[in-house]
mmCIF file of C-alpha atoms in Angstrom:
data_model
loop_
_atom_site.group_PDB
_atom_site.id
_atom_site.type_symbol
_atom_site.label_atom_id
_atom_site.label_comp_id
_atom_site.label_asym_id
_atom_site.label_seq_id
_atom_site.Cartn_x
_atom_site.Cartn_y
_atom_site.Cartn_z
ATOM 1 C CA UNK S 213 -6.983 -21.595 36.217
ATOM 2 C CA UNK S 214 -10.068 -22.791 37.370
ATOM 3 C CA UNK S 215 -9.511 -26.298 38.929
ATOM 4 C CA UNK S 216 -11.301 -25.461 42.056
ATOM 5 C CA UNK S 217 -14.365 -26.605 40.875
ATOM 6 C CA UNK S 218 -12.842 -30.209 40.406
ATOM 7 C CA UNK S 219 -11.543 -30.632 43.639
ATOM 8 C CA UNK S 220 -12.612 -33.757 45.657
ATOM 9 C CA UNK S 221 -14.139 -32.452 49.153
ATOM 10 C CA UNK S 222 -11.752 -32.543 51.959
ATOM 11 C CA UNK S 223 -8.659 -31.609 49.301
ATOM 12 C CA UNK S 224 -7.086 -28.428 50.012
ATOM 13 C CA UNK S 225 -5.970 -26.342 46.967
ATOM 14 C CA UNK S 226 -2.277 -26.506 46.262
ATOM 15 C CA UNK S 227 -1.855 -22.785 46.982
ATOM 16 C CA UNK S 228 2.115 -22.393 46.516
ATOM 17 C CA UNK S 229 2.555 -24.400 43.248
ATOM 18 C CA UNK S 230 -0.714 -23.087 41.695
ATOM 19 C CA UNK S 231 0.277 -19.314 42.482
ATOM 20 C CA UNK S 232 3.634 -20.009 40.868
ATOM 21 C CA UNK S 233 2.321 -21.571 38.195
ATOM 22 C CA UNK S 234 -0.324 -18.303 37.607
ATOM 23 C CA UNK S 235 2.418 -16.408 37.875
ATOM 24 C CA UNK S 236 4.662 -17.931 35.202
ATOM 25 C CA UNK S 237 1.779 -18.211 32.990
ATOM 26 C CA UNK S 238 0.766 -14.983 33.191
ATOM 27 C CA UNK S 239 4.683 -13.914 32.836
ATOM 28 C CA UNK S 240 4.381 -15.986 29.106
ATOM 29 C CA UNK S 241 0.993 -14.486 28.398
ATOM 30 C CA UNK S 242 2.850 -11.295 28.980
ATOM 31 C CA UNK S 243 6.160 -12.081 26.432
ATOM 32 C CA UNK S 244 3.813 -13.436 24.470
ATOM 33 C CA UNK S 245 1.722 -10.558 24.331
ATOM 34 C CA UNK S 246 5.079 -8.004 23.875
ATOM 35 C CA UNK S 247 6.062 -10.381 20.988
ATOM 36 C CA UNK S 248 2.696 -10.324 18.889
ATOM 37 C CA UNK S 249 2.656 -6.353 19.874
ATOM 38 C CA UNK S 250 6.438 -6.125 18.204
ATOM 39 C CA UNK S 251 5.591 -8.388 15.704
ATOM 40 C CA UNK S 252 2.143 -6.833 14.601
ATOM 41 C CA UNK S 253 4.358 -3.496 14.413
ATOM 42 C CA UNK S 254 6.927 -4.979 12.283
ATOM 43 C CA UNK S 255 4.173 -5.908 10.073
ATOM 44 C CA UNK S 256 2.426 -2.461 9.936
ATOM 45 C CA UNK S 257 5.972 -1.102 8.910
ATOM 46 C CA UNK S 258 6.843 -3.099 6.451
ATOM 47 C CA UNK S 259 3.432 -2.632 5.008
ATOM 48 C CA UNK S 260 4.149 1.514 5.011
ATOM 49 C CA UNK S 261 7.456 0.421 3.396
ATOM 50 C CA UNK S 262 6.263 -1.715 0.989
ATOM 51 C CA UNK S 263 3.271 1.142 0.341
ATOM 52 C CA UNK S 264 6.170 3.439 -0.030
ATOM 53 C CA UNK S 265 7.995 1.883 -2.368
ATOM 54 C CA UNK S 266 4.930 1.395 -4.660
ATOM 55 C CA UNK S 267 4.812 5.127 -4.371
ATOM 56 C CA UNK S 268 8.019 6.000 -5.566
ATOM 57 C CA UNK S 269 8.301 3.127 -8.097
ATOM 58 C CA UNK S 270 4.954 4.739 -9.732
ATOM 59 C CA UNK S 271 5.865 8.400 -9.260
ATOM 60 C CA UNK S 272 9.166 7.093 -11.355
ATOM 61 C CA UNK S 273 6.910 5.729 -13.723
ATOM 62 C CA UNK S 274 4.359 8.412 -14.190
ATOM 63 C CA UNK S 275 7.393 10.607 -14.652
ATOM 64 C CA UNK S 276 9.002 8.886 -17.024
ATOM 65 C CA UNK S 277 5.845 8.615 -18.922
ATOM 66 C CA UNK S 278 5.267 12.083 -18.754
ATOM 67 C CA UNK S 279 8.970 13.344 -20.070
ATOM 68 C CA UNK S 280 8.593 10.385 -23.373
ATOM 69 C CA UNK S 281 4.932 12.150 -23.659
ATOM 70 C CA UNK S 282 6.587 15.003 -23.583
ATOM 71 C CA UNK S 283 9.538 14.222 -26.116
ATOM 72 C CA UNK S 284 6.807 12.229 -28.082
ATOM 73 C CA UNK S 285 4.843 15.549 -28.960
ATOM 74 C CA UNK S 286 8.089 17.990 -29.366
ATOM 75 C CA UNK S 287 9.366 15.411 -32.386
ATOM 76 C CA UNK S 288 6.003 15.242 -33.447
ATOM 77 C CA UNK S 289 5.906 18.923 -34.144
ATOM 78 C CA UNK S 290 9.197 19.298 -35.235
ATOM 79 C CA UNK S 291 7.749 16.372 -38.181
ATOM 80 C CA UNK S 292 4.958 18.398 -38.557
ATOM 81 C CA UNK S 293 7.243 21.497 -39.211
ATOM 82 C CA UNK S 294 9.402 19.686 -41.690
ATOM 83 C CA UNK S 295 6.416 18.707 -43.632
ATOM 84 C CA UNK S 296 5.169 22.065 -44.121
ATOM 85 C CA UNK S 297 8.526 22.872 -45.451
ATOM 86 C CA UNK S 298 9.160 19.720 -48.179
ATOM 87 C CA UNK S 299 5.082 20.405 -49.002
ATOM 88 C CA UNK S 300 6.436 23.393 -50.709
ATOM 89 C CA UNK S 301 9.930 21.890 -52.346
ATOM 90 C CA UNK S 302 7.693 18.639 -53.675
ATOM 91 C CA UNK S 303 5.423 21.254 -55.827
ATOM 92 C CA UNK S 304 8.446 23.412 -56.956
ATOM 93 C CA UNK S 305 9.953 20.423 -58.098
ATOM 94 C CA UNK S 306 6.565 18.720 -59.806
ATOM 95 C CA UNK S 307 7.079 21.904 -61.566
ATOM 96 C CA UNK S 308 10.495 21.874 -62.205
ATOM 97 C CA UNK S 309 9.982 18.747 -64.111
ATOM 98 C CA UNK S 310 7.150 19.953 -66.074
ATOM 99 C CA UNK S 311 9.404 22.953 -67.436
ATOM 100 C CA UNK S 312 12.258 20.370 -67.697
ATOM 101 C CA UNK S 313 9.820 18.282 -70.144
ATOM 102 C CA UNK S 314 8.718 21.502 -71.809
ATOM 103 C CA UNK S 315 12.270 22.790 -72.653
ATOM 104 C CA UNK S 316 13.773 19.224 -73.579
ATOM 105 C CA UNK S 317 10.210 19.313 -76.429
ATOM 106 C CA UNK S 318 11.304 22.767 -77.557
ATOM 107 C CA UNK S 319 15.523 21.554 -77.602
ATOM 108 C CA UNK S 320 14.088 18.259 -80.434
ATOM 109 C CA UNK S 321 11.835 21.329 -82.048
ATOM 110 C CA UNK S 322 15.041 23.446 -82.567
#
């Protein structure tokens, strides 16, 4: 509000209209100020939000994750487990076919 400087000598500032025109202005710089202070903290909260939700959409994740690891290893073993069990079967039966071959050679003997 400086327009004392430009004044013509002999002028007398308008001291009513330029006091209510500081005062509105500083009542806008005021709203204006309460409005970037409410919207700067609906910023900041939708930032936590949005920080939040990252949070709990990756804790979901890593969880998830962690129960198919999980799963992934218990079937795993339980293949492992059946394996050592057929291992076994597969040789009894090798040899089950030798002695089959053996006794159908003696049966054409006879």
């Amino acid at each position: 509000h400086g327009g004392v400087g430009t004044m013509m000598p002999g002028e007398t500032p308008p001291l009513p209209a330029g006091t209510a025109a500081a005062g509105r202005a500083c009542a806008n710089c005021g709203v204006l100020q309460q409005n970037v202070n409410e919207y700067v903290a609906a910023l900041i909260a939708l930032k936590q939000k949005i920080i939040d939700g990252d949070i709990c959409i990756f804790g979901n994740f890593f969880f998830k994750c962690t129960s198919n690891f999980r799963e992934i290893s218990a079937l795993r073993c339980q293949v492992e487990k059946m394996l050592q069990k057929i291992l076994p079967l597969e040789k009894c039966q090798e040899e089950l076919g030798s002695l089959k071959a053996e006794l159908e050679e003696k049966k054409v003997c006879l």
